[in-house]
Short mmCIF file of C-alpha atoms in Angstrom, two decimals:
data_model
loop_
_atom_site.label_atom_id
_atom_site.label_comp_id
_atom_site.label_asym_id
_atom_site.label_seq_id
_atom_site.Cartn_x
_atom_site.Cartn_y
_atom_site.Cartn_z
CA UNK B 11 0.00 0.00 0.00
CA UNK B 12 1.32 3.41 -0.99
CA UNK B 13 1.01 5.67 2.05
CA UNK B 14 1.18 9.47 1.71
CA UNK B 15 4.26 10.70 3.54
CA UNK B 16 2.63 13.95 4.59
CA UNK B 17 -1.06 14.56 5.17
CA UNK B 18 -2.67 17.96 5.69
CA UNK B 19 -5.78 18.02 7.88
CA UNK B 20 -8.47 20.72 7.55
CA UNK B 21 -10.86 20.02 10.44
CA UNK B 22 -13.82 22.09 9.29
CA UNK B 23 -17.43 22.09 10.44
CA UNK B 24 -17.19 22.66 14.19
CA UNK B 25 -19.58 25.62 14.18
CA UNK B 26 -22.14 23.90 11.96
CA UNK B 27 -21.93 20.86 14.22
CA UNK B 28 -22.60 23.02 17.28
CA UNK B 29 -25.59 24.69 15.66
CA UNK B 30 -27.06 21.33 14.68
CA UNK B 31 -26.53 20.13 18.25
CA UNK B 32 -28.40 23.14 19.63
CA UNK B 33 -25.23 24.70 21.05
CA UNK B 34 -23.68 28.09 20.50
CA UNK B 35 -21.22 28.11 17.60
CA UNK B 36 -18.28 28.75 19.90
CA UNK B 37 -19.00 25.54 21.75
CA UNK B 38 -18.25 23.31 18.76
CA UNK B 39 -14.46 23.50 18.82
CA UNK B 40 -13.92 21.51 21.99
CA UNK B 41 -15.69 18.59 20.32
CA UNK B 42 -12.89 18.47 17.75
CA UNK B 43 -10.20 17.52 20.27
CA UNK B 44 -10.82 13.78 20.51
CA UNK B 45 -11.02 13.37 16.71
CA UNK B 46 -7.65 15.10 16.38
CA UNK B 47 -5.98 12.69 18.76
CA UNK B 48 -7.70 9.69 17.21
CA UNK B 49 -6.54 10.76 13.75
CA UNK B 50 -2.96 11.15 14.96
CA UNK B 51 -2.91 7.59 16.25
CA UNK B 52 -4.40 6.22 13.03
CA UNK B 53 -1.82 8.12 10.97
CA UNK B 54 1.01 6.75 13.09
CA UNK B 55 -0.32 3.19 12.76
CA UNK B 56 -0.56 3.62 8.98
CA UNK B 57 3.07 4.72 8.75
CA UNK B 58 2.44 8.35 7.81
CA UNK B 59 5.63 10.34 8.45
CA UNK B 60 4.22 13.85 8.83
CA UNK B 61 0.86 15.42 9.55
CA UNK B 62 -0.16 19.08 9.58
CA UNK B 63 -3.25 20.31 11.41
CA UNK B 64 -4.90 23.52 10.29
CA UNK B 65 -5.55 25.04 13.70
CA UNK B 66 -6.62 28.63 13.19
CA UNK B 67 -5.69 31.37 10.76
CA UNK B 68 -5.23 35.10 10.63
CA UNK B 69 -8.42 35.14 8.55
CA UNK B 70 -10.37 33.32 11.26
CA UNK B 71 -9.51 36.06 13.74
CA UNK B 72 -12.04 38.37 12.13
CA UNK B 73 -14.82 36.32 13.70
CA UNK B 74 -16.70 37.32 16.89
CA UNK B 75 -14.37 37.52 19.89
CA UNK B 76 -16.08 34.74 21.80
CA UNK B 77 -15.40 32.39 18.86
CA UNK B 78 -11.78 33.53 18.62
CA UNK B 79 -11.29 32.84 22.33
CA UNK B 80 -12.95 29.43 21.95
CA UNK B 81 -10.92 28.17 18.97
CA UNK B 82 -7.73 29.54 20.46
CA UNK B 83 -8.38 27.67 23.70
CA UNK B 84 -9.23 24.51 21.75
CA UNK B 85 -5.92 24.74 19.87
CA UNK B 86 -4.02 25.04 23.15
CA UNK B 87 -5.77 21.92 24.44
CA UNK B 88 -5.16 20.06 21.17
CA UNK B 89 -1.43 20.78 21.27
CA UNK B 90 -1.25 19.66 24.89
CA UNK B 91 -2.91 16.36 23.98
CA UNK B 92 -0.53 15.87 21.04
CA UNK B 93 2.48 16.79 23.20
CA UNK B 94 1.67 13.85 25.47
CA UNK B 95 2.21 11.45 22.53
CA UNK B 96 5.48 10.21 21.00
CA UNK B 97 5.80 12.93 18.35
CA UNK B 98 8.21 15.41 16.82
CA UNK B 99 6.15 18.56 17.29
CA UNK B 100 6.29 22.06 15.86
CA UNK B 101 3.72 24.85 16.23
CA UNK B 102 3.86 27.31 13.32
CA UNK B 103 2.25 30.71 12.92
CA UNK B 104 2.57 34.41 13.52
CA UNK B 105 3.67 34.52 17.16
CA UNK B 106 4.06 38.30 17.16
CA UNK B 107 0.33 39.04 17.13
CA UNK B 108 -1.47 39.45 20.46
CA UNK B 109 -3.93 36.70 19.50
CA UNK B 110 -1.20 34.04 19.50
CA UNK B 111 -1.71 31.90 22.65
CA UNK B 112 1.23 32.38 25.01
CA UNK B 113 0.95 28.78 26.23
CA UNK B 114 2.07 27.55 22.81
CA UNK B 115 5.23 29.66 22.50
CA UNK B 116 7.42 26.83 23.92
CA UNK B 117 6.45 24.68 20.90
CA UNK B 118 7.43 27.27 18.29
CA UNK B 119 10.81 28.02 16.76
CA UNK B 120 12.36 24.55 16.86
CA UNK B 121 10.83 21.11 16.49
CA UNK B 122 10.73 19.13 19.75
CA UNK B 123 11.05 15.35 20.05
CA UNK B 124 8.58 14.48 22.79
CA UNK B 125 8.19 11.18 24.64
CA UNK B 126 10.95 9.67 22.55
CA UNK B 127 9.95 11.44 19.34
CA UNK B 128 8.05 10.01 16.38
CA UNK B 129 5.73 11.16 13.63
CA UNK B 130 6.35 14.78 12.62
CA UNK B 131 3.34 16.86 13.67
CA UNK B 132 2.92 20.47 12.57
CA UNK B 133 0.14 22.50 14.14
CA UNK B 134 -0.72 25.78 12.41
CA UNK B 135 -1.75 28.48 14.89
CA UNK B 136 -2.51 32.03 13.76
CA UNK B 137 -1.18 30.96 10.38
CA UNK B 138 -1.73 33.13 7.32
CA UNK B 139 -0.69 32.46 3.74
CA UNK B 140 0.45 36.08 3.57
CA UNK B 141 2.53 35.62 6.72
CA UNK B 142 4.08 32.51 5.22
CA UNK B 143 5.15 34.30 2.03
CA UNK B 144 6.12 37.54 3.77
CA UNK B 145 9.86 36.92 3.95
CA UNK B 146 10.56 35.73 0.39
CA UNK B 147 13.65 37.63 -0.68
CA UNK B 148 13.84 37.44 -4.47
CA UNK B 149 14.40 33.68 -4.41
CA UNK B 150 14.45 33.29 -8.19
CA UNK B 151 12.92 30.19 -9.76
CA UNK B 152 14.85 27.85 -7.46
CA UNK B 153 12.20 25.81 -5.68
CA UNK B 154 14.49 24.82 -2.84
CA UNK B 155 15.31 28.45 -2.23
CA UNK B 156 11.58 29.34 -2.15
CA UNK B 157 11.00 26.58 0.41
CA UNK B 158 13.90 27.78 2.55
CA UNK B 159 12.52 31.33 2.67
CA UNK B 160 8.98 30.41 3.71
CA UNK B 161 8.12 30.99 7.34
CA UNK B 162 6.86 27.40 7.25
CA UNK B 163 10.20 26.16 5.89
CA UNK B 164 10.23 23.18 8.27
CA UNK B 165 6.99 21.82 6.73
CA UNK B 166 7.48 19.36 3.84
CA UNK B 167 5.57 19.06 0.60
CA UNK B 168 2.01 17.85 1.29
CA UNK B 169 0.92 14.68 -0.53
CA UNK B 170 -2.70 14.52 0.56
CA UNK B 171 -5.04 17.11 2.05
CA UNK B 172 -8.14 15.78 3.81
CA UNK B 173 -10.85 18.31 4.58
CA UNK B 174 -13.87 17.54 6.72
CA UNK B 175 -17.15 19.47 6.47
CA UNK B 176 -17.81 19.24 2.73
CA UNK B 177 -16.13 22.39 1.45
CA UNK B 178 -13.87 21.94 -1.57
CA UNK B 179 -11.26 24.62 -1.01
CA UNK B 180 -7.89 25.06 0.66
CA UNK B 181 -8.79 28.29 2.50
CA UNK B 182 -5.19 29.46 2.51
CA UNK B 183 -3.67 26.18 3.75
CA UNK B 184 0.08 26.04 2.96
CA UNK B 185 -0.19 27.31 -0.63
CA UNK B 186 3.37 26.39 -1.60
CA UNK B 187 3.60 22.96 0.04
CA UNK B 188 0.16 22.05 -1.38
CA UNK B 189 0.79 22.82 -5.06
CA UNK B 190 0.77 19.12 -6.00
CA UNK B 191 -1.37 17.78 -3.16
CA UNK B 192 -4.30 15.49 -3.86
CA UNK B 193 -7.43 16.84 -2.24
CA UNK B 194 -9.97 14.57 -0.52
CA UNK B 195 -13.17 15.98 0.95
CA UNK B 196 -15.23 14.30 3.67
CA UNK B 197 -18.80 15.55 3.92
CA UNK B 198 -19.06 14.66 7.60
CA UNK B 199 -18.44 17.54 10.02
CA UNK B 200 -15.15 17.31 11.93
CA UNK B 201 -16.60 16.59 15.41
CA UNK B 202 -18.39 13.61 13.82
CA UNK B 203 -15.05 12.18 12.61
CA UNK B 204 -15.01 8.42 12.06
CA UNK B 205 -11.91 6.26 11.45
CA UNK B 206 -13.43 5.18 8.12
CA UNK B 207 -13.03 8.78 6.89
CA UNK B 208 -9.28 8.39 7.18
CA UNK B 209 -9.21 4.87 5.75
CA UNK B 210 -11.35 5.87 2.79
CA UNK B 211 -9.07 8.82 2.08
CA UNK B 212 -6.05 6.50 2.07
CA UNK B 213 -7.86 4.02 -0.18
CA UNK B 214 -8.73 6.83 -2.61
CA UNK B 215 -5.14 8.06 -2.56
CA UNK B 216 -3.98 4.60 -3.76
CA UNK B 217 -5.81 5.15 -7.00
CA UNK B 218 -4.21 8.52 -7.79
CA UNK B 219 -1.46 8.76 -10.35
CA UNK B 220 1.16 10.96 -8.71
CA UNK B 221 3.01 13.07 -11.30
CA UNK B 222 4.10 16.19 -9.39
CA UNK B 223 2.82 18.21 -12.31
CA UNK B 224 4.93 16.36 -14.89
CA UNK D 16 -27.70 33.76 -9.75
CA UNK D 17 -24.31 34.40 -8.18
CA UNK D 18 -21.72 34.11 -10.96
CA UNK D 19 -18.03 33.62 -10.13
CA UNK D 20 -16.11 36.66 -11.34
CA UNK D 21 -13.01 34.68 -12.21
CA UNK D 22 -12.88 31.01 -13.24
CA UNK D 23 -9.69 28.97 -13.58
CA UNK D 24 -9.78 26.16 -16.14
CA UNK D 25 -7.57 23.07 -15.89
CA UNK D 26 -8.19 21.18 -19.14
CA UNK D 27 -6.74 17.81 -18.19
CA UNK D 28 -7.12 14.40 -19.83
CA UNK D 29 -5.97 15.02 -23.41
CA UNK D 30 -3.42 12.20 -23.38
CA UNK D 31 -5.78 9.69 -21.77
CA UNK D 32 -8.41 10.66 -24.33
CA UNK D 33 -5.96 10.03 -27.16
CA UNK D 34 -4.98 6.62 -25.80
CA UNK D 35 -8.62 5.63 -25.45
CA UNK D 36 -9.22 6.76 -29.03
CA UNK D 37 -6.34 4.61 -30.29
CA UNK D 38 -4.17 7.65 -31.04
CA UNK D 39 -0.69 8.53 -29.85
CA UNK D 40 -0.73 10.59 -26.65
CA UNK D 41 0.65 13.65 -28.42
CA UNK D 42 -2.34 13.68 -30.75
CA UNK D 43 -4.84 14.42 -27.99
CA UNK D 44 -4.10 18.11 -27.47
CA UNK D 45 -5.52 19.34 -30.74
CA UNK D 46 -8.88 17.89 -29.71
CA UNK D 47 -8.97 20.33 -26.83
CA UNK D 48 -9.15 23.44 -29.03
CA UNK D 49 -12.86 23.46 -29.81
CA UNK D 50 -13.82 22.86 -26.13
CA UNK D 51 -11.69 25.85 -25.13
CA UNK D 52 -13.49 28.16 -27.51
CA UNK D 53 -16.89 26.78 -26.59
CA UNK D 54 -16.17 27.32 -22.91
CA UNK D 55 -15.09 30.90 -23.53
CA UNK D 56 -18.39 31.68 -25.23
CA UNK D 57 -20.40 30.05 -22.45
CA UNK D 58 -18.47 32.02 -19.83
CA UNK D 59 -19.11 35.28 -21.67
CA UNK D 60 -22.81 34.51 -21.95
CA UNK D 61 -22.96 33.74 -18.23
CA UNK D 62 -21.40 37.10 -17.35
CA UNK D 63 -18.07 35.78 -16.09
CA UNK D 64 -15.57 38.66 -16.01
CA UNK D 65 -12.29 36.75 -16.17
CA UNK D 66 -11.12 33.29 -17.16
CA UNK D 67 -7.68 31.72 -16.90
CA UNK D 68 -6.67 28.71 -18.98
CA UNK D 69 -3.91 26.44 -17.73
CA UNK D 70 -2.03 25.98 -21.00
CA UNK D 71 1.25 24.27 -20.20
CA UNK D 72 3.71 24.46 -17.33
CA UNK D 73 7.42 24.30 -16.71
CA UNK D 74 6.70 20.91 -15.09
CA UNK D 75 5.03 19.61 -18.27
CA UNK D 76 8.19 20.33 -20.25
CA UNK D 77 9.87 17.28 -18.73
CA UNK D 78 7.68 15.07 -20.93
CA UNK D 79 8.84 13.46 -24.21
CA UNK D 80 9.81 16.08 -26.81
CA UNK D 81 7.10 15.09 -29.27
CA UNK D 82 4.49 15.77 -26.57
CA UNK D 83 6.08 19.10 -25.68
CA UNK D 84 6.00 20.15 -29.31
CA UNK D 85 2.37 19.02 -29.61
CA UNK D 86 1.00 20.85 -26.55
CA UNK D 87 3.03 23.94 -27.38
CA UNK D 88 1.55 23.99 -30.91
CA UNK D 89 -1.94 23.43 -29.49
CA UNK D 90 -1.52 26.41 -27.14
CA UNK D 91 -0.48 28.63 -30.05
CA UNK D 92 -3.60 27.58 -31.94
CA UNK D 93 -5.80 28.06 -28.88
CA UNK D 94 -4.54 31.61 -28.34
CA UNK D 95 -5.11 32.43 -32.03
CA UNK D 96 -8.71 31.21 -31.76
CA UNK D 97 -9.26 33.27 -28.60
CA UNK D 98 -7.61 36.32 -30.18
CA UNK D 99 -10.30 36.29 -32.88
CA UNK D 100 -12.98 36.85 -30.19
CA UNK D 101 -13.95 40.06 -28.38
CA UNK D 102 -11.61 39.62 -25.41
CA UNK D 103 -9.06 41.38 -23.26
CA UNK D 104 -6.20 38.91 -23.64
CA UNK D 105 -2.95 38.31 -21.79
CA UNK D 106 -0.54 35.39 -22.18
CA UNK D 107 1.48 34.78 -19.00
CA UNK D 108 4.52 32.61 -18.42
CA UNK D 109 8.28 32.40 -18.51
CA UNK D 110 9.06 33.91 -21.92
CA UNK D 111 12.82 33.67 -21.40
CA UNK D 112 13.01 29.90 -21.81
CA UNK D 113 13.61 28.46 -25.30
CA UNK D 114 10.43 26.38 -25.04
CA UNK D 115 8.22 29.48 -24.97
CA UNK D 116 6.50 29.71 -28.40
CA UNK D 117 7.73 32.81 -30.25
CA UNK D 118 4.34 33.26 -31.93
CA UNK D 119 2.81 34.14 -28.56
CA UNK D 120 5.29 36.85 -27.55
CA UNK D 121 3.03 39.62 -28.97
CA UNK D 122 0.36 38.67 -26.40
CA UNK D 123 2.67 38.90 -23.39
CA UNK D 124 3.66 41.90 -21.32
CA UNK D 125 0.50 43.98 -21.62
CA UNK D 126 -3.15 42.99 -21.87
CA UNK D 127 -4.64 43.61 -25.34
CA UNK D 128 -8.25 44.57 -26.04
CA UNK D 129 -9.07 42.62 -29.19
CA UNK D 130 -12.10 42.99 -31.45
CA UNK D 131 -13.45 45.69 -29.20
CA UNK D 132 -12.34 44.01 -25.96
CA UNK D 133 -14.43 42.05 -23.52
CA UNK D 134 -14.01 39.26 -20.99
CA UNK D 135 -10.53 39.14 -19.49
CA UNK D 136 -8.77 35.99 -20.69
CA UNK D 137 -5.46 34.87 -19.23
CA UNK D 138 -3.64 32.01 -20.92
CA UNK D 139 -0.80 30.43 -18.95
CA UNK D 140 2.05 29.29 -21.19
CA UNK D 141 5.25 27.83 -19.77
CA UNK D 142 3.92 28.90 -16.38
CA UNK D 143 5.53 27.64 -13.19
CA UNK D 144 4.50 28.35 -9.61
CA UNK D 145 8.20 28.84 -8.84
CA UNK D 146 8.50 31.34 -11.70
CA UNK D 147 5.44 33.17 -10.38
CA UNK D 148 6.91 33.56 -6.87
CA UNK D 149 10.47 34.19 -8.05
CA UNK D 150 10.42 37.97 -7.77
CA UNK D 151 8.85 38.42 -4.33
CA UNK D 152 11.00 41.00 -2.60
CA UNK D 153 10.30 40.75 1.13
CA UNK D 154 6.70 41.93 0.70
CA UNK D 155 5.78 41.58 4.36
CA UNK D 156 2.32 40.39 5.31
CA UNK D 157 0.64 42.93 3.04
CA UNK D 158 -1.50 40.88 0.67
CA UNK D 159 -1.74 43.63 -1.92
CA UNK D 160 2.02 43.92 -1.96
CA UNK D 161 2.37 40.14 -2.46
CA UNK D 162 -0.07 40.34 -5.39
CA UNK D 163 1.85 43.22 -6.94
CA UNK D 164 5.13 41.33 -6.82
CA UNK D 165 3.87 38.14 -8.45
CA UNK D 166 4.85 37.65 -12.06
CA UNK D 167 1.14 36.96 -12.61
CA UNK D 168 0.20 40.27 -10.94
CA UNK D 169 -2.37 41.08 -13.65
CA UNK D 170 -4.39 37.94 -12.74
CA UNK D 171 -7.13 38.46 -10.14
CA UNK D 172 -8.14 36.24 -7.27
CA UNK D 173 -9.75 33.04 -8.59
CA UNK D 174 -13.27 32.25 -7.34
CA UNK D 175 -13.80 28.86 -8.94
CA UNK D 176 -11.39 26.33 -10.42
CA UNK D 177 -12.88 23.73 -12.75
CA UNK D 178 -10.69 20.76 -13.59
CA UNK D 179 -11.57 18.18 -16.21
CA UNK D 180 -10.18 14.63 -16.21
CA UNK D 181 -11.03 13.55 -12.65
CA UNK D 182 -7.88 14.53 -10.76
CA UNK D 183 -8.45 16.46 -7.53
CA UNK D 184 -5.37 18.65 -7.39
CA UNK D 185 -4.20 22.09 -8.50
CA UNK D 186 -0.90 20.91 -10.06
CA UNK D 187 0.76 24.25 -9.42
CA UNK D 188 -2.07 26.42 -10.80
CA UNK D 189 -1.77 30.02 -9.51
CA UNK D 190 -1.08 29.11 -5.86
CA UNK D 191 -1.60 32.64 -4.53
CA UNK D 192 -4.70 33.60 -6.52
CA UNK D 193 -6.29 30.22 -5.72
CA UNK D 194 -5.97 30.26 -1.93
CA UNK D 195 -9.73 30.72 -1.45
CA UNK D 196 -10.94 29.19 -4.72
CA UNK D 197 -13.71 26.61 -4.72
CA UNK D 198 -12.62 23.52 -6.60
CA UNK D 199 -14.94 21.61 -8.91
CA UNK D 200 -13.83 18.41 -10.63
CA UNK D 201 -15.37 17.00 -13.80
CA UNK D 202 -14.63 13.32 -14.40
CA UNK D 203 -15.01 13.67 -18.15
CA UNK D 204 -11.76 14.10 -20.10
CA UNK D 205 -11.23 17.59 -21.55
CA UNK D 206 -11.67 16.72 -25.26
CA UNK D 207 -15.08 15.26 -24.32
CA UNK D 208 -16.16 18.61 -22.81
CA UNK D 209 -19.91 19.20 -22.73
CA UNK D 210 -21.65 22.51 -21.95
CA UNK D 211 -23.41 20.79 -19.03
CA UNK D 212 -19.99 20.44 -17.32
CA UNK D 213 -19.80 24.22 -17.12
CA UNK D 214 -23.43 24.68 -16.13
CA UNK D 215 -23.19 22.06 -13.40
CA UNK D 216 -20.06 23.73 -12.03
CA UNK D 217 -21.92 27.07 -11.87
CA UNK D 218 -24.91 25.43 -10.21
CA UNK D 219 -22.62 23.82 -7.62
CA UNK D 220 -20.90 27.15 -7.00
CA UNK D 221 -24.29 28.68 -6.09
CA UNK D 222 -24.48 26.41 -3.08
CA UNK D 223 -21.07 27.33 -1.67
CA UNK D 224 -20.79 29.65 1.27
CA UNK D 225 -18.03 32.08 0.27
CA UNK D 226 -16.09 33.24 3.33
CA UNK D 227 -12.59 34.05 1.99
CA UNK D 228 -11.21 32.10 4.92
CA UNK D 229 -13.08 34.14 7.53
#
């Protein structure tokens, strides 16, 4: 079985899930924590080498303050759960903005091997595509140079993006690393995550002819 | 009806179509010319303001020489057909490489209003995502500045990408302009294009909740 080395995860649908459950929108995010941990364990078992979670973005911060506080708190909890696993963890995003959660600063800057190390896990927090591209310094058409100058330079090329919640768009997710990524959409909302979502995505990926644009 | 202002077109499947028709792979491209023109007219009728065709890429040029010659010739013919329509036309790509077709140089550099002008048509020829990002000069997190410094700076944000041929990936198509694009995939191969492909994509687009990442 051909396993994608690096999977991007867009865990969308928390607010719709909350509304359907009769909750306030802000109360959906906390229901995405268990799925995130479950997915990590499935990815490790499958032999995936790297996984990137789309936590929250600079765009998201334009939402009502109570939602911003809620998804920020959920990201802090998610990173804590992941940090208790055998992982090689890096949190990536614009740490200079006030909205960046202080509790996550220790996980930024350099990747940390935790509990013996393991699968590379990137967690995007206050990430923006514009922030990622901000430092490009006339790299020329050298792809390696472009990669080196990204703020997300420690994130590899993405092979497969899986998005929950039915939307068929990247919403600013790692535009450079995702140029050749195959894109699989799960209609189920993220808090309703089922292991079969992941297994079906991997099964679909088997059937793709990977050309890297060639 | 909410019409996408700018549609990106990835006309994939020419080689598979040729193989299925008992032809050599290189002989598929010419069968994509009529669909391209038909699509342009449908887009104009629908009130689309801008359309970008993914002609060929720097990645594609690694293919066998007879295929490179064939898709390059097909792009020249496609641009000639488009240039006979009322359009505002711009050909965009790395013109400095030997593989760039000389016949298309007059359409590069500045957008030309032809036959009275009309829908903005961008045709990507020897385009590469790395070429597009090559000139970014420490733009900072100012999105307008990033746009201005792209080699494709005269191409607007893309609202909807339609890809024929079943693959669910962008393959390097305008990574910055496509960050928020909705992505619609048609299983049919490009030379088998039917008007209903376009109409179904527009109908699907109606149902999307456009948030620009917010």
